[in-house]
Amino acid sequence: MKATQGTTYRMLGSRLNDISLQLEELRKIGVTGKKLNAPSDDPAAIRPVFNTRKQLSNVDRYLDTMGKSLDTMQATDGHLKHVENIMQRAKEIMTNAINGTLNDEDRTVLADEMAGLRKELIAAANGTVDGKYLFAGYQQDTTPFVQNSAYDPQLYDPNDSSTWPYLYQGDENATSLEMTPGELVQVNLTGNDLFFGTSAWDPANPANNSTESGRYDLFLELTQAEEALRSNDQAAMQTSLSDLEGAAEQNRRLRAQLGNQADRVDATISYQEEVRVDLKQILSRYEDADAIEAFNNIIQQETAFQAALSVTSKVSQLSILDYL
């Protein structure tokens, strides 16, 4: 069977169209740098690519959450450092009052400074980050600590929080962060634990709240230190000095605990960043084109396209009259 001139021309045109489409695909690869732009490009690669993208999405989510939590933990540590400085200064004041020969005016000056330290402590206890209270538990929009206007030293009951110098309006719920699937770490401290020395808190029943044995109410210690100074009660000053040291140690211990948790989060961020790099490399093997190879393929295809155009143009000029 002989091929007619029309058949030959149609075959060349079809081939020219195929080469043009292939050149377009190669140019798309060159522009995007991706050899996998559609499932049809490599059907076998679709499943591992989707799985890898899902893992990357999870890693990015963990990194974002841990990054925000670490920022909050670092801000919290700044407040805890301030609390430590407050308690240290309170101890210095009390030591000076016990060991020095002071008159009433001198003790009044020290008592006034102790009152100022209480104001600093309440400011630290009500510290915020991004408008959220750090030490309120889940009640992040509620001011956690307020001064108890009904406080009376004579009516103070360690087993009834309604009689304490300051009231807590937060809750006992600490925030936990999922760093990796199934691994949780506490990323904050609650006000009742840090400032009142109790891990449990019942906001509805003040009579159920009490400072745990061997722990301290930081607000109470500063309040009673001020009261001892104003009344020149030497025995109370001695007791207060010891209690202030215990309260300072309580803050240091919880600060160290939070620091250890922050180190864990920081280490996990570094690990997840390494995992992210590995997943990116896996994805690149499936998706990314070799730039040199892509450039060479485009050059070859353009050469073939020009050759096909040349042949087609010559065939289109043939006429039977050329042979007469």
Tab-separated table of C-alpha atoms in Angstrom:
chain	number	residue	atom	x	y	z
A	1	MET	CA	0.000	0.000	0.000
A	2	LYS	CA	1.444	3.306	-1.080
A	3	ALA	CA	1.331	6.351	1.157
A	4	THR	CA	-0.206	9.304	-0.609
A	5	GLN	CA	1.121	12.799	-0.236
A	6	GLY	CA	-1.893	13.722	1.916
A	7	THR	CA	-1.303	10.771	4.236
A	8	THR	CA	2.357	11.675	4.593
A	9	TYR	CA	1.459	15.263	5.371
A	10	ARG	CA	-1.081	14.197	8.025
A	11	MET	CA	1.485	11.872	9.645
A	12	LEU	CA	4.047	14.674	9.757
A	13	GLY	CA	1.465	17.016	11.226
A	14	SER	CA	0.555	14.496	13.919
A	15	ARG	CA	4.203	13.976	14.739
A	16	LEU	CA	4.762	17.721	14.849
A	17	ASN	CA	1.893	18.048	17.307
A	18	ASP	CA	3.325	15.270	19.533
A	19	ILE	CA	6.739	16.902	19.594
A	20	SER	CA	5.141	20.269	20.422
A	21	LEU	CA	3.232	18.769	23.381
A	22	GLN	CA	6.358	17.038	24.643
A	23	LEU	CA	8.280	20.300	24.374
A	24	GLU	CA	5.563	22.087	26.324
A	25	GLU	CA	5.793	19.481	29.103
A	26	LEU	CA	9.579	19.787	29.219
A	27	ARG	CA	9.342	23.561	29.417
A	28	LYS	CA	6.847	23.236	32.281
A	29	ILE	CA	9.335	21.014	34.104
A	30	GLY	CA	12.052	23.571	33.470
A	31	VAL	CA	9.951	26.467	34.766
A	32	THR	CA	8.528	24.712	37.858
A	33	GLY	CA	11.551	22.568	38.637
A	34	LYS	CA	9.097	19.715	39.208
A	35	LYS	CA	9.003	16.504	37.221
A	36	LEU	CA	5.806	15.412	38.973
A	37	ASN	CA	3.107	17.944	38.127
A	38	ALA	CA	0.191	15.551	37.632
A	39	PRO	CA	-0.595	11.983	38.763
A	40	SER	CA	-0.147	10.769	35.193
A	41	ASP	CA	3.477	11.905	35.242
A	42	ASP	CA	4.418	9.045	37.601
A	43	PRO	CA	1.467	7.032	38.970
A	44	ALA	CA	3.738	4.865	41.147
A	45	ALA	CA	5.033	7.934	42.979
A	46	ILE	CA	1.642	9.363	43.969
A	47	ARG	CA	1.115	7.290	47.123
A	48	PRO	CA	4.570	7.896	48.691
A	49	VAL	CA	4.340	11.565	47.737
A	50	PHE	CA	0.957	11.952	49.463
A	51	ASN	CA	2.208	10.077	52.540
A	52	THR	CA	5.319	12.241	52.735
A	53	ARG	CA	3.300	15.431	52.331
A	54	LYS	CA	1.002	14.330	55.168
A	55	GLN	CA	4.000	13.669	57.423
A	56	LEU	CA	5.419	17.081	56.514
A	57	SER	CA	2.122	18.715	57.390
A	58	ASN	CA	2.132	17.000	60.791
A	59	VAL	CA	5.726	18.037	61.453
A	60	ASP	CA	4.945	21.646	60.495
A	61	ARG	CA	1.968	21.610	62.872
A	62	TYR	CA	4.096	20.276	65.729
A	63	LEU	CA	6.840	22.815	65.025
A	64	ASP	CA	4.368	25.695	64.996
A	65	THR	CA	2.733	24.606	68.263
A	66	MET	CA	6.031	23.909	70.006
A	67	GLY	CA	7.498	27.205	68.826
A	68	LYS	CA	4.615	29.176	70.326
A	69	SER	CA	4.719	27.134	73.536
A	70	LEU	CA	8.470	27.621	73.884
A	71	ASP	CA	8.035	31.387	73.500
A	72	THR	CA	5.444	31.327	76.291
A	73	MET	CA	7.670	29.189	78.515
A	74	GLN	CA	10.573	31.581	78.040
A	75	ALA	CA	8.331	34.523	78.891
A	76	THR	CA	7.111	32.630	81.965
A	77	ASP	CA	10.695	32.065	83.062
A	78	GLY	CA	11.237	35.819	82.957
A	79	HIS	CA	8.360	36.299	85.404
A	80	LEU	CA	9.680	33.507	87.632
A	81	LYS	CA	13.092	35.148	87.700
A	82	HIS	CA	11.415	38.351	88.861
A	83	VAL	CA	9.570	36.404	91.582
A	84	GLU	CA	12.901	34.936	92.703
A	85	ASN	CA	14.403	38.426	92.919
A	86	ILE	CA	11.407	39.598	94.964
A	87	MET	CA	11.764	36.774	97.460
A	88	GLN	CA	15.514	37.311	97.672
A	89	ARG	CA	15.020	40.990	98.454
A	90	ALA	CA	12.375	40.115	101.065
A	91	LYS	CA	14.887	37.850	102.812
A	92	GLU	CA	17.496	40.612	102.764
A	93	ILE	CA	15.024	43.046	104.335
A	94	MET	CA	14.100	40.597	107.060
A	95	THR	CA	17.744	39.725	107.762
A	96	ASN	CA	18.530	43.399	108.080
A	97	ALA	CA	15.599	43.878	110.448
A	98	ILE	CA	16.645	40.964	112.663
A	99	ASN	CA	20.381	41.681	112.789
A	100	GLY	CA	20.341	45.480	112.755
A	101	THR	CA	19.577	47.979	115.463
A	102	LEU	CA	16.566	49.729	113.996
A	103	ASN	CA	14.190	52.322	115.338
A	104	ASP	CA	10.491	52.522	114.533
A	105	GLU	CA	11.108	54.786	111.554
A	106	ASP	CA	13.649	52.388	110.060
A	107	ARG	CA	11.291	49.434	110.450
A	108	THR	CA	8.505	51.434	108.829
A	109	VAL	CA	10.726	52.080	105.826
A	110	LEU	CA	11.486	48.346	105.552
A	111	ALA	CA	7.810	47.453	106.013
A	112	ASP	CA	6.849	49.870	103.254
A	113	GLU	CA	9.418	48.268	100.970
A	114	MET	CA	7.972	44.848	101.823
A	115	ALA	CA	4.534	46.173	100.834
A	116	GLY	CA	6.039	47.322	97.559
A	117	LEU	CA	7.409	43.825	96.976
A	118	ARG	CA	3.881	42.437	97.401
A	119	LYS	CA	2.703	44.755	94.648
A	120	GLU	CA	5.526	43.548	92.430
A	121	LEU	CA	4.594	39.949	93.205
A	122	ILE	CA	0.946	40.463	92.253
A	123	ALA	CA	2.068	42.086	89.004
A	124	ALA	CA	4.283	39.070	88.213
A	125	ALA	CA	1.527	36.623	89.209
A	126	ASN	CA	-0.856	38.388	86.805
A	127	GLY	CA	1.683	38.415	83.981
A	128	THR	CA	0.412	38.002	80.418
A	129	VAL	CA	1.649	36.964	76.985
A	130	ASP	CA	-0.394	37.959	73.937
A	131	GLY	CA	-3.193	39.087	76.247
A	132	LYS	CA	-3.429	35.700	78.003
A	133	TYR	CA	-2.697	35.284	81.712
A	134	LEU	CA	0.220	32.917	82.295
A	135	PHE	CA	-0.761	31.530	85.694
A	136	ALA	CA	-4.554	31.211	85.439
A	137	GLY	CA	-4.721	27.622	84.197
A	138	TYR	CA	-7.440	27.301	81.563
A	139	GLN	CA	-8.994	30.622	82.674
A	140	GLN	CA	-6.539	32.577	80.545
A	141	ASP	CA	-8.893	35.526	80.085
A	142	THR	CA	-9.492	35.961	83.820
A	143	THR	CA	-7.184	37.919	86.133
A	144	PRO	CA	-5.864	35.101	88.337
A	145	PHE	CA	-4.998	37.014	91.529
A	146	VAL	CA	-6.811	39.803	93.330
A	147	GLN	CA	-6.300	41.262	96.784
A	148	ASN	CA	-8.765	40.017	99.381
A	149	SER	CA	-10.426	43.134	100.792
A	150	ALA	CA	-11.867	41.050	103.647
A	151	TYR	CA	-8.488	39.771	104.825
A	152	ASP	CA	-7.997	39.995	108.589
A	153	PRO	CA	-4.820	38.608	110.189
A	154	GLN	CA	-6.844	37.540	113.211
A	155	LEU	CA	-9.302	35.544	111.098
A	156	TYR	CA	-6.741	33.907	108.807
A	157	ASP	CA	-7.407	30.177	108.373
A	158	PRO	CA	-4.846	28.113	106.412
A	159	ASN	CA	-7.635	25.681	105.497
A	160	ASP	CA	-10.016	28.284	104.069
A	161	SER	CA	-8.744	30.224	101.051
A	162	SER	CA	-11.452	32.884	101.467
A	163	THR	CA	-9.503	34.190	104.479
A	164	TRP	CA	-6.147	34.453	102.684
A	165	PRO	CA	-4.566	37.831	101.784
A	166	TYR	CA	-5.061	37.191	98.060
A	167	LEU	CA	-7.720	35.256	96.168
A	168	TYR	CA	-7.152	32.989	93.150
A	169	GLN	CA	-9.648	33.163	90.273
A	170	GLY	CA	-7.928	30.703	87.944
A	171	ASP	CA	-8.081	26.908	88.019
A	172	GLU	CA	-5.757	23.956	88.595
A	173	ASN	CA	-5.537	22.850	84.962
A	174	ALA	CA	-2.053	22.997	83.498
A	175	THR	CA	-1.609	23.047	79.718
A	176	SER	CA	-0.008	20.014	78.094
A	177	LEU	CA	1.631	20.032	74.671
A	178	GLU	CA	1.748	17.076	72.279
A	179	MET	CA	5.319	17.191	70.975
A	180	THR	CA	5.131	13.918	69.056
A	181	PRO	CA	2.270	11.404	68.742
A	182	GLY	CA	1.449	10.212	72.253
A	183	GLU	CA	4.137	12.318	73.999
A	184	LEU	CA	2.780	15.086	76.220
A	185	VAL	CA	4.685	17.620	78.293
A	186	GLN	CA	3.379	20.272	80.698
A	187	VAL	CA	4.287	23.721	79.380
A	188	ASN	CA	3.026	26.066	82.093
A	189	LEU	CA	2.524	26.457	85.842
A	190	THR	CA	-0.785	27.163	87.531
A	191	GLY	CA	-1.125	29.982	90.024
A	192	ASN	CA	-2.413	27.793	92.828
A	193	ASP	CA	0.636	25.527	92.573
A	194	LEU	CA	3.253	28.252	92.231
A	195	PHE	CA	1.961	30.995	94.509
A	196	PHE	CA	-0.287	29.126	96.976
A	197	GLY	CA	1.648	25.877	97.298
A	198	THR	CA	-1.229	23.550	96.487
A	199	SER	CA	-1.612	21.319	93.438
A	200	ALA	CA	-5.400	21.003	93.908
A	201	TRP	CA	-7.890	23.839	93.758
A	202	ASP	CA	-11.645	24.013	94.264
A	203	PRO	CA	-12.875	27.511	93.292
A	204	ALA	CA	-16.431	26.784	94.418
A	205	ASN	CA	-15.492	25.661	97.939
A	206	PRO	CA	-12.781	27.795	99.604
A	207	ALA	CA	-12.887	25.553	102.690
A	208	ASN	CA	-11.476	22.734	100.513
A	209	ASN	CA	-8.338	24.714	99.673
A	210	SER	CA	-5.241	24.605	101.848
A	211	THR	CA	-1.518	25.039	101.366
A	212	GLU	CA	0.128	21.619	101.304
A	213	SER	CA	2.464	20.584	104.106
A	214	GLY	CA	5.999	21.840	103.528
A	215	ARG	CA	4.861	24.337	100.919
A	216	TYR	CA	4.167	28.073	101.038
A	217	ASP	CA	1.718	30.822	100.111
A	218	LEU	CA	4.068	33.475	98.717
A	219	PHE	CA	1.566	36.286	99.201
A	220	LEU	CA	0.995	35.248	102.811
A	221	GLU	CA	4.718	35.155	103.548
A	222	LEU	CA	5.246	38.708	102.304
A	223	THR	CA	2.111	39.897	104.110
A	224	GLN	CA	3.135	38.346	107.411
A	225	ALA	CA	6.704	39.644	106.999
A	226	GLU	CA	5.329	43.157	106.649
A	227	GLU	CA	3.083	42.657	109.683
A	228	ALA	CA	6.022	41.417	111.771
A	229	LEU	CA	8.067	44.463	110.814
A	230	ARG	CA	5.331	46.921	111.683
A	231	SER	CA	4.681	45.272	115.054
A	232	ASN	CA	8.390	44.774	115.800
A	233	ASP	CA	7.706	41.119	116.624
A	234	GLN	CA	11.182	39.536	116.759
A	235	ALA	CA	9.888	35.958	117.025
A	236	ALA	CA	7.595	36.482	114.038
A	237	MET	CA	10.521	37.986	112.105
A	238	GLN	CA	12.635	34.883	112.747
A	239	THR	CA	9.809	32.613	111.618
A	240	SER	CA	9.176	34.845	108.610
A	241	LEU	CA	12.818	34.694	107.517
A	242	SER	CA	12.722	30.909	107.488
A	243	ASP	CA	9.385	30.852	105.647
A	244	LEU	CA	10.612	33.345	103.054
A	245	GLU	CA	13.530	31.031	102.276
A	246	GLY	CA	11.113	28.108	101.906
A	247	ALA	CA	8.894	30.168	99.603
A	248	ALA	CA	11.907	31.200	97.514
A	249	GLU	CA	12.987	27.563	97.242
A	250	GLN	CA	9.474	26.614	96.120
A	251	ASN	CA	9.701	29.144	93.291
A	252	ARG	CA	13.218	27.960	92.338
A	253	ARG	CA	12.107	24.334	92.246
A	254	LEU	CA	9.130	25.013	89.998
A	255	ARG	CA	11.206	27.320	87.826
A	256	ALA	CA	13.777	24.536	87.369
A	257	GLN	CA	10.950	22.129	86.550
A	258	LEU	CA	9.637	24.448	83.860
A	259	GLY	CA	13.190	24.955	82.573
A	260	ASN	CA	13.641	21.209	82.138
A	261	GLN	CA	10.380	21.029	80.222
A	262	ALA	CA	11.481	23.943	78.029
A	263	ASP	CA	14.729	22.099	77.284
A	264	ARG	CA	12.711	19.058	76.213
A	265	VAL	CA	10.575	21.179	73.906
A	266	ASP	CA	13.655	22.887	72.465
A	267	ALA	CA	15.369	19.528	71.851
A	268	THR	CA	12.231	18.152	70.213
A	269	ILE	CA	12.016	21.199	67.948
A	270	SER	CA	15.589	20.524	66.789
A	271	TYR	CA	14.728	16.869	66.183
A	272	GLN	CA	11.552	17.694	64.263
A	273	GLU	CA	13.460	20.185	62.124
A	274	GLU	CA	15.867	17.401	61.174
A	275	VAL	CA	12.924	15.129	60.371
A	276	ARG	CA	11.479	17.901	58.216
A	277	VAL	CA	14.723	18.146	56.236
A	278	ASP	CA	14.723	14.367	55.679
A	279	LEU	CA	11.094	14.393	54.515
A	280	LYS	CA	11.843	17.284	52.159
A	281	GLN	CA	14.674	15.255	50.636
A	282	ILE	CA	12.392	12.241	50.168
A	283	LEU	CA	9.778	14.432	48.518
A	284	SER	CA	12.411	16.019	46.318
A	285	ARG	CA	13.478	12.638	44.938
A	286	TYR	CA	9.950	12.071	43.681
A	287	GLU	CA	9.005	15.586	42.626
A	288	ASP	CA	12.048	17.656	41.722
A	289	ALA	CA	13.634	17.575	38.301
A	290	ASP	CA	17.361	17.618	37.623
A	291	ALA	CA	17.980	21.134	36.297
A	292	ILE	CA	20.809	20.137	33.902
A	293	GLU	CA	18.917	17.135	32.607
A	294	ALA	CA	15.760	19.206	32.128
A	295	PHE	CA	17.730	21.878	30.203
A	296	ASN	CA	19.361	19.292	27.928
A	297	ASN	CA	16.000	17.633	27.237
A	298	ILE	CA	14.493	20.991	26.282
A	299	ILE	CA	17.379	21.710	23.882
A	300	GLN	CA	17.058	18.268	22.280
A	301	GLN	CA	13.308	18.573	21.954
A	302	GLU	CA	13.556	22.065	20.464
A	303	THR	CA	16.071	20.731	17.927
A	304	ALA	CA	13.703	17.885	17.032
A	305	PHE	CA	10.829	20.355	16.787
A	306	GLN	CA	12.769	22.613	14.398
A	307	ALA	CA	13.726	19.594	12.280
A	308	ALA	CA	10.112	18.442	12.157
A	309	LEU	CA	9.006	21.928	11.120
A	310	SER	CA	11.615	21.975	8.352
A	311	VAL	CA	10.574	18.578	6.983
A	312	THR	CA	6.896	19.418	7.179
A	313	SER	CA	7.402	22.701	5.351
A	314	LYS	CA	9.291	20.951	2.541
A	315	VAL	CA	6.614	18.262	2.174
A	316	SER	CA	3.880	20.891	2.081
A	317	GLN	CA	5.627	22.559	-0.910
A	318	LEU	CA	5.670	19.361	-3.058
A	319	SER	CA	3.342	19.332	-6.091
A	320	ILE	CA	2.744	16.875	-8.936
A	321	LEU	CA	3.688	19.695	-11.254
A	322	ASP	CA	7.261	19.323	-10.032
A	323	TYR	CA	7.417	15.984	-11.843
A	324	LEU	CA	5.895	17.045	-15.194
